[in-house]
PDB file of C-alpha atoms in Angstrom:
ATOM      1  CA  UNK A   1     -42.252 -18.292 -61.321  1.00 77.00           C
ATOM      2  CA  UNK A   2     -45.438 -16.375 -62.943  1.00 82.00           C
ATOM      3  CA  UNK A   3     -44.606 -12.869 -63.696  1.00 89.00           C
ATOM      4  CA  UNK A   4     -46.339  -9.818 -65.339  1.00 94.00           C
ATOM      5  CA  UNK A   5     -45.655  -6.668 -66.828  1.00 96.00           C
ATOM      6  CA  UNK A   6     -47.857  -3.580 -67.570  1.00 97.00           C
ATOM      7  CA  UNK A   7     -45.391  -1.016 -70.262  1.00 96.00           C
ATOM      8  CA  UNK A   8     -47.780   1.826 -69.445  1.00 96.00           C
ATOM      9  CA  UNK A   9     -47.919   3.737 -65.920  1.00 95.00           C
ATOM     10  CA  UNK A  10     -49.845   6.216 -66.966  1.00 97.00           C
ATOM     11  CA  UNK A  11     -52.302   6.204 -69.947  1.00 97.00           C
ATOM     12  CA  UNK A  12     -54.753   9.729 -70.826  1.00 97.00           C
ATOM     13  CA  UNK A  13     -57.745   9.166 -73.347  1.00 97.00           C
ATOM     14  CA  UNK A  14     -60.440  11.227 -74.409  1.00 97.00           C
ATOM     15  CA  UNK A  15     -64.142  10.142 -73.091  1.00 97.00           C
ATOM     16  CA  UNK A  16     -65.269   8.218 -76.177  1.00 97.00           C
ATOM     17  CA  UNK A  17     -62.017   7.234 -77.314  1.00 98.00           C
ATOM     18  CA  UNK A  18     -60.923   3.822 -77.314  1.00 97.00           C
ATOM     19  CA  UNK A  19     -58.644   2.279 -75.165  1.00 97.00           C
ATOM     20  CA  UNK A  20     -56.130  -0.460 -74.946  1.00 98.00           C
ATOM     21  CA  UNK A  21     -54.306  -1.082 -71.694  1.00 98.00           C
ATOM     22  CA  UNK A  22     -51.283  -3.441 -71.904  1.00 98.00           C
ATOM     23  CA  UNK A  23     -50.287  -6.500 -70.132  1.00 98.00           C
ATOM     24  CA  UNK A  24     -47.248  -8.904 -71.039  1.00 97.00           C
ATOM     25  CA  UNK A  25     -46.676 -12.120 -68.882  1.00 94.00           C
ATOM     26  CA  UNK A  26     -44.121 -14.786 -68.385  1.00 90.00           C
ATOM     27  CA  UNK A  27     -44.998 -18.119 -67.526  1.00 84.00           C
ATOM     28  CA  UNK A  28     -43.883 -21.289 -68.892  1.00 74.00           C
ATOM     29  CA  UNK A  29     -47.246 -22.961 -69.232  1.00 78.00           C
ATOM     30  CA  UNK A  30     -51.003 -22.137 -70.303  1.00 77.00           C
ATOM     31  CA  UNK A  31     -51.565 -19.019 -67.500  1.00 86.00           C
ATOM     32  CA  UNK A  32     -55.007 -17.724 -65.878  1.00 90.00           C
ATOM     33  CA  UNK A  33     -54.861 -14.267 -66.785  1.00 93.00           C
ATOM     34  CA  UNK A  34     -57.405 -11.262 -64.428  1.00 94.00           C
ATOM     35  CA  UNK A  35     -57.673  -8.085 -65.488  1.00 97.00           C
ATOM     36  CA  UNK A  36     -58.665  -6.294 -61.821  1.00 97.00           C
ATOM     37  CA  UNK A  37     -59.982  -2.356 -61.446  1.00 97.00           C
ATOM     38  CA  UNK A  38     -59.368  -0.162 -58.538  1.00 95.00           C
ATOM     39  CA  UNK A  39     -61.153   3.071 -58.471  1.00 92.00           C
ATOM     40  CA  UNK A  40     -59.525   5.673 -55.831  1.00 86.00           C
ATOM     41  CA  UNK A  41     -59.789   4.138 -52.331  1.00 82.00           C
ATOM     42  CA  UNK A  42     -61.491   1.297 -52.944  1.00 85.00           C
ATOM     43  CA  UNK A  43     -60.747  -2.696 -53.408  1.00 89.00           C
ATOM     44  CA  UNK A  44     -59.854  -4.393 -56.768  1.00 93.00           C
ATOM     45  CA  UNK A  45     -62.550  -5.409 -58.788  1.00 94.00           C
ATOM     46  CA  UNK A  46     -62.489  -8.158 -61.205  1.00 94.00           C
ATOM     47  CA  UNK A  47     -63.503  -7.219 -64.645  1.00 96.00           C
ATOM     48  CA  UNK A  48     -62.447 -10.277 -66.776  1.00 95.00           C
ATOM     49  CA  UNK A  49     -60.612 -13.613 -66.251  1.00 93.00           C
ATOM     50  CA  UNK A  50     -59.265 -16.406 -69.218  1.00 92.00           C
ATOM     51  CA  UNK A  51     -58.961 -19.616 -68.269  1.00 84.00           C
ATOM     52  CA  UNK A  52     -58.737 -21.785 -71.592  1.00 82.00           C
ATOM     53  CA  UNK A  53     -61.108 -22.207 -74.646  1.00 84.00           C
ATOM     54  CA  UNK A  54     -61.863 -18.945 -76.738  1.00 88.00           C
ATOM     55  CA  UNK A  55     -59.133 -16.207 -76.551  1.00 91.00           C
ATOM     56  CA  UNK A  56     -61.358 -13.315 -76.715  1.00 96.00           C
ATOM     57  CA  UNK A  57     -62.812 -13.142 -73.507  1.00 96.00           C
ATOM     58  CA  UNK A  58     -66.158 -10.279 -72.405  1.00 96.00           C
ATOM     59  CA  UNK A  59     -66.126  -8.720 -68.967  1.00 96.00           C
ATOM     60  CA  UNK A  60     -68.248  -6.219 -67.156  1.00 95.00           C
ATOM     61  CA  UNK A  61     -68.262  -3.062 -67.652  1.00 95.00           C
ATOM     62  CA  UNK A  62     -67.983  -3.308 -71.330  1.00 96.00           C
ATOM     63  CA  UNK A  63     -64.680  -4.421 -71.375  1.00 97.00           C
ATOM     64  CA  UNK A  64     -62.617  -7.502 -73.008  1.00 98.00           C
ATOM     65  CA  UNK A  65     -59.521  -8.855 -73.350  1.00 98.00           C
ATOM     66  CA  UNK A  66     -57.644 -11.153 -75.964  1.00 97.00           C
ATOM     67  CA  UNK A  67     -55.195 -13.291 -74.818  1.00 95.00           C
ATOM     68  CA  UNK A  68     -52.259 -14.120 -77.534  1.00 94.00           C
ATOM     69  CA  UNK A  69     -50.038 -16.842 -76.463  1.00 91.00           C
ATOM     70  CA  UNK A  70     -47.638 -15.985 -79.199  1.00 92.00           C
ATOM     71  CA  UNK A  71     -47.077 -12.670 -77.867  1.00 94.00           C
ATOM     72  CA  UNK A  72     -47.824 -13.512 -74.298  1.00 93.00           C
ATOM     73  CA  UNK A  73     -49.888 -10.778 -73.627  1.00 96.00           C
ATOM     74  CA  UNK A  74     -53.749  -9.941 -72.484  1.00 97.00           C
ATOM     75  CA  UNK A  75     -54.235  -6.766 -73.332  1.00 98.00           C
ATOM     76  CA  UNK A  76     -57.051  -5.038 -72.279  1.00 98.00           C
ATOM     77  CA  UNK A  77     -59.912  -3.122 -74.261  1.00 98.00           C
ATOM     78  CA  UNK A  78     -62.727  -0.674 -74.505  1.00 98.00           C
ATOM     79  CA  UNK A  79     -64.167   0.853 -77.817  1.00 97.00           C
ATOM     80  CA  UNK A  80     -65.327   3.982 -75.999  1.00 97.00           C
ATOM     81  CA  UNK A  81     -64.302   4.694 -72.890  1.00 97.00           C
ATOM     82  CA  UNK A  82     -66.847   6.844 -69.983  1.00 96.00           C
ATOM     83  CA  UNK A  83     -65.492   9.397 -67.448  1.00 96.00           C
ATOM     84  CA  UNK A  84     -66.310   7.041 -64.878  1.00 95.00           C
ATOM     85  CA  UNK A  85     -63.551   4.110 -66.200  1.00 97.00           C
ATOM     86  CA  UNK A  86     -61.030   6.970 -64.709  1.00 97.00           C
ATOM     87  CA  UNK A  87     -59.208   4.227 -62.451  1.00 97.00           C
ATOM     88  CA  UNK A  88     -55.900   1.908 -61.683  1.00 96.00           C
ATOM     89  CA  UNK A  89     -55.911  -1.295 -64.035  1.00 98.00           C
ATOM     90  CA  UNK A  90     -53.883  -4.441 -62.824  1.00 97.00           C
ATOM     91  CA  UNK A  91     -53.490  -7.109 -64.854  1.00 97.00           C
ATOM     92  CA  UNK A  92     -52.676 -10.720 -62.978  1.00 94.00           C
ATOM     93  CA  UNK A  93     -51.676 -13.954 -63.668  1.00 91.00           C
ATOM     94  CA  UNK A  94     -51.781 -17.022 -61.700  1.00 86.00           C
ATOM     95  CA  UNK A  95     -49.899 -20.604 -62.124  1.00 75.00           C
ATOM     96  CA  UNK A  96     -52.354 -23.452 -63.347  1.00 66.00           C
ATOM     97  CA  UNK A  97     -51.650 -26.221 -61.199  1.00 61.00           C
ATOM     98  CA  UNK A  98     -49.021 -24.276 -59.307  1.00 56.00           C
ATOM     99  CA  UNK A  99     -48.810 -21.850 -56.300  1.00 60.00           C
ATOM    100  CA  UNK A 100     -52.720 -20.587 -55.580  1.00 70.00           C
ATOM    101  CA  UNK A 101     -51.500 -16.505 -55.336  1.00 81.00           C
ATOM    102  CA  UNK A 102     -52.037 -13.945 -57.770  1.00 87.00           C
ATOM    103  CA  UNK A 103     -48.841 -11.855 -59.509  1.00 90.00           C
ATOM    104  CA  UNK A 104     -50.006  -8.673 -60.454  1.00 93.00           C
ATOM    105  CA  UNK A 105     -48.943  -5.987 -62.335  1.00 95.00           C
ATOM    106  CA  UNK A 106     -47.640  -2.616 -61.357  1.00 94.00           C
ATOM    107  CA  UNK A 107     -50.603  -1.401 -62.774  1.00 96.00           C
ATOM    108  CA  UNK A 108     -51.622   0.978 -64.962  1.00 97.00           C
ATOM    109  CA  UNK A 109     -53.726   4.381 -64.219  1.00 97.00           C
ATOM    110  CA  UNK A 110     -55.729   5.822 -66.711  1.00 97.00           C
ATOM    111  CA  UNK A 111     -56.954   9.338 -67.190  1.00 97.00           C
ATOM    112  CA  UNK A 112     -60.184  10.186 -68.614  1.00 97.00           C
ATOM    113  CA  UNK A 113     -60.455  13.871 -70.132  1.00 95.00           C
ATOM    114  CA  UNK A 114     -63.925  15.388 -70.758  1.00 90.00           C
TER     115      UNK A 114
ATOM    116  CA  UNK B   1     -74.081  -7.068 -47.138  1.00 66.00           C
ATOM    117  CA  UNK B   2     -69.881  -6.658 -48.113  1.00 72.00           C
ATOM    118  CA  UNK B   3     -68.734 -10.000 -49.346  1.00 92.00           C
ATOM    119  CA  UNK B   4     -65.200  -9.389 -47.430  1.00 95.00           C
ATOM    120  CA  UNK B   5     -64.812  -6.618 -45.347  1.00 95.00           C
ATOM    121  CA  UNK B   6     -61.925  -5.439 -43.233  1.00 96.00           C
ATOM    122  CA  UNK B   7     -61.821  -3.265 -39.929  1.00 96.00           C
ATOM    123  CA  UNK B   8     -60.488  -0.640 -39.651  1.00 96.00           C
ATOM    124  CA  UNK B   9     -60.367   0.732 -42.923  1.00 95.00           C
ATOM    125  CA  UNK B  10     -57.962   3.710 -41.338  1.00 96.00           C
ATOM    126  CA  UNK B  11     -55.278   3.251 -38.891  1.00 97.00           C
ATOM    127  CA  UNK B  12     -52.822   5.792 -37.964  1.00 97.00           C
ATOM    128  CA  UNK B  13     -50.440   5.004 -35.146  1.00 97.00           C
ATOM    129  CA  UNK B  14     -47.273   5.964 -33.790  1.00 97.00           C
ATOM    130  CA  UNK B  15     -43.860   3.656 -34.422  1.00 97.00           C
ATOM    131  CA  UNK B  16     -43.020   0.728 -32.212  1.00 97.00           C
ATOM    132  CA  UNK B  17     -46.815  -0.131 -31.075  1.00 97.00           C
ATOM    133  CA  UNK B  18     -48.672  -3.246 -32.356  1.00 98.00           C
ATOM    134  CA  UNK B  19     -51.735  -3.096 -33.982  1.00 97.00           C
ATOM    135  CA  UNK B  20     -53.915  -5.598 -35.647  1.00 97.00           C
ATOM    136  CA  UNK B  21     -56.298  -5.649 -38.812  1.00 98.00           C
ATOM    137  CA  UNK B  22     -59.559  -7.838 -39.211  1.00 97.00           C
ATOM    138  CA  UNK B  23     -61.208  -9.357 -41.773  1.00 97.00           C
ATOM    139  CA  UNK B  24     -64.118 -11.186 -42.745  1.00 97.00           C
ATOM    140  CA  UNK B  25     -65.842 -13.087 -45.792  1.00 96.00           C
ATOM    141  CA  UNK B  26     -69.171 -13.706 -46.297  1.00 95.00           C
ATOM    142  CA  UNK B  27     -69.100 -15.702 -49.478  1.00 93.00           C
ATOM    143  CA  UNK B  28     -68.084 -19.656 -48.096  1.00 91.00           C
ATOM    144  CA  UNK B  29     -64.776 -19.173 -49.273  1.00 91.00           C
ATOM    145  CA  UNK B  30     -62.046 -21.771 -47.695  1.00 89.00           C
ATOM    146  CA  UNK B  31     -58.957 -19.296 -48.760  1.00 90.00           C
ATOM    147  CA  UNK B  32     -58.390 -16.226 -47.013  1.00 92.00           C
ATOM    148  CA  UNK B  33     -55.248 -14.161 -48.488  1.00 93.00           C
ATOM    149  CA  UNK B  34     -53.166 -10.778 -46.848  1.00 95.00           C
ATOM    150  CA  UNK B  35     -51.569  -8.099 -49.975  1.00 95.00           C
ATOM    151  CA  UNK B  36     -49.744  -5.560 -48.879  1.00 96.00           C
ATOM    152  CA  UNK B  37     -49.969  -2.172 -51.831  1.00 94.00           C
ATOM    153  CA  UNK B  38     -47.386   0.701 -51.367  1.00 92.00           C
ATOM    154  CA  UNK B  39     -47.146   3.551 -51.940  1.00 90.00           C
ATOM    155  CA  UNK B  40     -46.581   2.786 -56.015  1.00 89.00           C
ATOM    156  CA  UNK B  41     -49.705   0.836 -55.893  1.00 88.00           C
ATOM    157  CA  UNK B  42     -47.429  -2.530 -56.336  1.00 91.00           C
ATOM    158  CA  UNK B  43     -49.341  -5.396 -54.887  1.00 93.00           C
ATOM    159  CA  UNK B  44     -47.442  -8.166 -53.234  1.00 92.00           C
ATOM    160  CA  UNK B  45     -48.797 -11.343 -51.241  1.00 92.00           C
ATOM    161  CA  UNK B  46     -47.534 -11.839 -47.758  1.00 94.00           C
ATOM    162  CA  UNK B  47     -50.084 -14.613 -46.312  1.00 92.00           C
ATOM    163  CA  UNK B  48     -52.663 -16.888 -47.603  1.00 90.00           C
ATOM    164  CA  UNK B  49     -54.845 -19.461 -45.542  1.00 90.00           C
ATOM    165  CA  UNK B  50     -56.791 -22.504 -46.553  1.00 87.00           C
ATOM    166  CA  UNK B  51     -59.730 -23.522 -44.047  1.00 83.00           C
ATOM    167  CA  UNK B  52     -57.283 -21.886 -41.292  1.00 83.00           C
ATOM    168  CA  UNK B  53     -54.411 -23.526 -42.482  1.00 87.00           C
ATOM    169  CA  UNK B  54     -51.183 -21.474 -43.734  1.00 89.00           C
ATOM    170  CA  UNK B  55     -50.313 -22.452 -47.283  1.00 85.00           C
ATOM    171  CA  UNK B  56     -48.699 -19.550 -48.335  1.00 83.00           C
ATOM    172  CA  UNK B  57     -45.783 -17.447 -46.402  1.00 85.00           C
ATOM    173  CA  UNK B  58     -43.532 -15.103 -47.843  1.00 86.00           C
ATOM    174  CA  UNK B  59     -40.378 -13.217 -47.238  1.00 80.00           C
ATOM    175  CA  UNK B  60     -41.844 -11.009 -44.519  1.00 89.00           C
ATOM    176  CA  UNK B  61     -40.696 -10.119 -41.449  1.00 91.00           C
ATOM    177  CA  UNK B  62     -41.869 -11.809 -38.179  1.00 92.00           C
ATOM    178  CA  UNK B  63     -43.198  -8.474 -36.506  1.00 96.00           C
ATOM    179  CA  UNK B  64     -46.665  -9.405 -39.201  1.00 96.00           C
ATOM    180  CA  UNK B  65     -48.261 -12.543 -38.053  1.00 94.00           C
ATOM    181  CA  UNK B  66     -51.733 -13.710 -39.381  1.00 94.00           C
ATOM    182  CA  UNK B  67     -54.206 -15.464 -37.157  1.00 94.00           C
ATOM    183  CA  UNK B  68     -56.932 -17.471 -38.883  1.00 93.00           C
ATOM    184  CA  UNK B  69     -59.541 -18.443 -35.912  1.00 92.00           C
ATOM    185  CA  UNK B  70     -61.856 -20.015 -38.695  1.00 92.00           C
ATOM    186  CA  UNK B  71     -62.208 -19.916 -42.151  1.00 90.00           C
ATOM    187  CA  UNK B  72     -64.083 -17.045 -42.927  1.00 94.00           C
ATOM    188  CA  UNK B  73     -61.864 -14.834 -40.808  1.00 96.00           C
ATOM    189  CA  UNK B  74     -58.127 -13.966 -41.289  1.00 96.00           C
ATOM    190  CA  UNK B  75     -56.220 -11.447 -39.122  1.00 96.00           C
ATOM    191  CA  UNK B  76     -53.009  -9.576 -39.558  1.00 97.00           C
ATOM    192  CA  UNK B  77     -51.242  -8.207 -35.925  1.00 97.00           C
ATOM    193  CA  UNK B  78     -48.674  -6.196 -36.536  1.00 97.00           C
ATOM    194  CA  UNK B  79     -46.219  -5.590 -33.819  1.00 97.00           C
ATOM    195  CA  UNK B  80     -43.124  -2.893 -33.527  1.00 97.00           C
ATOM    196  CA  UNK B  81     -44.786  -1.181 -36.447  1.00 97.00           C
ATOM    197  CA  UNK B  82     -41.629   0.999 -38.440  1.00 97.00           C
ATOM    198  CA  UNK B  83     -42.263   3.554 -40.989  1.00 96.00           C
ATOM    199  CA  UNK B  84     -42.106   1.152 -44.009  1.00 94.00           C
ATOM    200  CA  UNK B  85     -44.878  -0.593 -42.534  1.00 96.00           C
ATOM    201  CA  UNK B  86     -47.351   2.379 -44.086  1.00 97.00           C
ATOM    202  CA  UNK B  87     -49.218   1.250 -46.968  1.00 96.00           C
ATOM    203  CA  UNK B  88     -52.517  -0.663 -47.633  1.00 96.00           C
ATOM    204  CA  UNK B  89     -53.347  -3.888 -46.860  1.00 97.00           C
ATOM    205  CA  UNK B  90     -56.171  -6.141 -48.650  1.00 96.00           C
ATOM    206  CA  UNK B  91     -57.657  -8.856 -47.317  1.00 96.00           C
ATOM    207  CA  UNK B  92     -58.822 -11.348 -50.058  1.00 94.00           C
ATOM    208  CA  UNK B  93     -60.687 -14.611 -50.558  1.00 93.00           C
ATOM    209  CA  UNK B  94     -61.093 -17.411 -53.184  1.00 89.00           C
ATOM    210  CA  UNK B  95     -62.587 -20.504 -53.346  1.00 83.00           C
ATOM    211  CA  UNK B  96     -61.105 -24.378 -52.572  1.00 72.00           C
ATOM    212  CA  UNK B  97     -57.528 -23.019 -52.831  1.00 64.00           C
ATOM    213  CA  UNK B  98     -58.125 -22.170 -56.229  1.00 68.00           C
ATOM    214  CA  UNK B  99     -57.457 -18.497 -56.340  1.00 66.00           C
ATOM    215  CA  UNK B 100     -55.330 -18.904 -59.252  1.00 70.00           C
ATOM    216  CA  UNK B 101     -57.553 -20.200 -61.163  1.00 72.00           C
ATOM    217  CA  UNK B 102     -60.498 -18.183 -60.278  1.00 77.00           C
ATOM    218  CA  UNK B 103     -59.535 -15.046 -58.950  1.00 82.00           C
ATOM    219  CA  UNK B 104     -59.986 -13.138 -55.752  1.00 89.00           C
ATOM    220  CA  UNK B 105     -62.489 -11.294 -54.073  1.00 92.00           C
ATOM    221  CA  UNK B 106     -60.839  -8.400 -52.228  1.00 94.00           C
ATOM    222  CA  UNK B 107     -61.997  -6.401 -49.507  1.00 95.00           C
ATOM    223  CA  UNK B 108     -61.725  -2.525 -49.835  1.00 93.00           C
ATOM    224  CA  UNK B 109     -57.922  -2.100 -47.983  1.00 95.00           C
ATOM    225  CA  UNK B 110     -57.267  -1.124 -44.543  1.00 97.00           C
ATOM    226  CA  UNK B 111     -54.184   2.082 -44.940  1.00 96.00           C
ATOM    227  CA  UNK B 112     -52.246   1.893 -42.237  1.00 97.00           C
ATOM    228  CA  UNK B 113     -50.069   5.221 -41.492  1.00 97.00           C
ATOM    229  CA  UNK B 114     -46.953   4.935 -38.928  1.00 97.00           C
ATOM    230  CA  UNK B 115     -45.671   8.268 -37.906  1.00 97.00           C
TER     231      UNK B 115
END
């Protein structure tokens, strides 16, 4: 079974820093990786997916991701980040071919200082 | 218009009643899907539904039982609600059972609070 794993609970930046936001999975095949945003008492919103094809991948937002099979991670990134990014990342992976749910992440909140 | 919106998106009720949680999609999806996030913000699937069929059922107990009348509506009754039961619950949706491949479209949570 899929699994995924964010190192970070917690991450505080600067506005107009960059960020990275971490994500390590485990899955035996080719995953779909989602990077999902929840702002404080609302839904998740998807920001990015990768599927297959080119590793970098661009989201909304301003966002992107680079999946690296050798590491297996999809890490996350912005090169300067707004006050209003201040928010819960999860990162998710699904099984192709395999079960149709989502794993997620125990996400990761991040911290945006003026 | 919300592409998948749940009712009510506040619930606070006393321990041992049953209560139930809507939801609907607007966007022609065939797969309807129940998370459950506590308090830690982990989220974990409990239900999914294909075109009001269940596909996906996990270890949860049989007091939460989902209710798919067609497939752009899933509902979650709870009954005997305990205190563990508090969290948030998202309704999702995906389309042709592929929600692993293309990703969800949540609604905004429902947070239930048993006291």
């Amino acid at each position: 079974a899929q699994s995924v794993t964010q190192p970070d609970i917690h991450i505080t930046v600067s506005e107009g820093a960059s960020l990275e936001l971490r994500c390590n999975y485990s899955y035996g095949a080719t995953p779909y990786l989602f990077w999902y945003v929840q702002s404080p008492g609302q839904g998740l919103q998807l920001l990015l997916k990768y599927f297959s094809g080119d590793t970098l991948v661009q989201g909304i937002k301003g966002f992107e991701a680079e999946f690296k099979r050798s590491q297996s991670s999809f890490n996350l990134r912005k090169p300067s980040v707004h006050w209003s990014d201040a928010a819960e990342y999860f990162c998710a992976v699904g099984a192709q071919g395999g079960s149709e749910k989502l794993v997620f992440g125990k996400g990761t909140k991040l911290t945006v200082n003026p | 218009d919300t592409a998948v919106s749940q009712t009510p998106k506040y619930l606070v009720t006393q321990m041992g009643n049953d209560k139930s949680i809507k939801c609907e999609q607007n966007l022609g999806h065939d797969t309807m899907y129940w998370y459950k996030q506590d308090s830690k913000k982990f989220l974990k699937i409990m239900f999914s539904y294909n075109n009001k069929e269940l596909i996906i059922n996990e270890t949860v107990p049989n007091r939460f039982s989902p209710k798919s009348p067609d497939k752009a509506h899933l509902n979650l009754h709870i009954n005997s609600l305990e205190l563990g039961d508090s969290a948030v619950y998202f309704c999702a949706s995906s389309r042709k059972n592929r929600g692993a491949e293309y990703g969800y479209t949540f609604g905004s949570g429902t947070r239930l609070t048993v006291v």
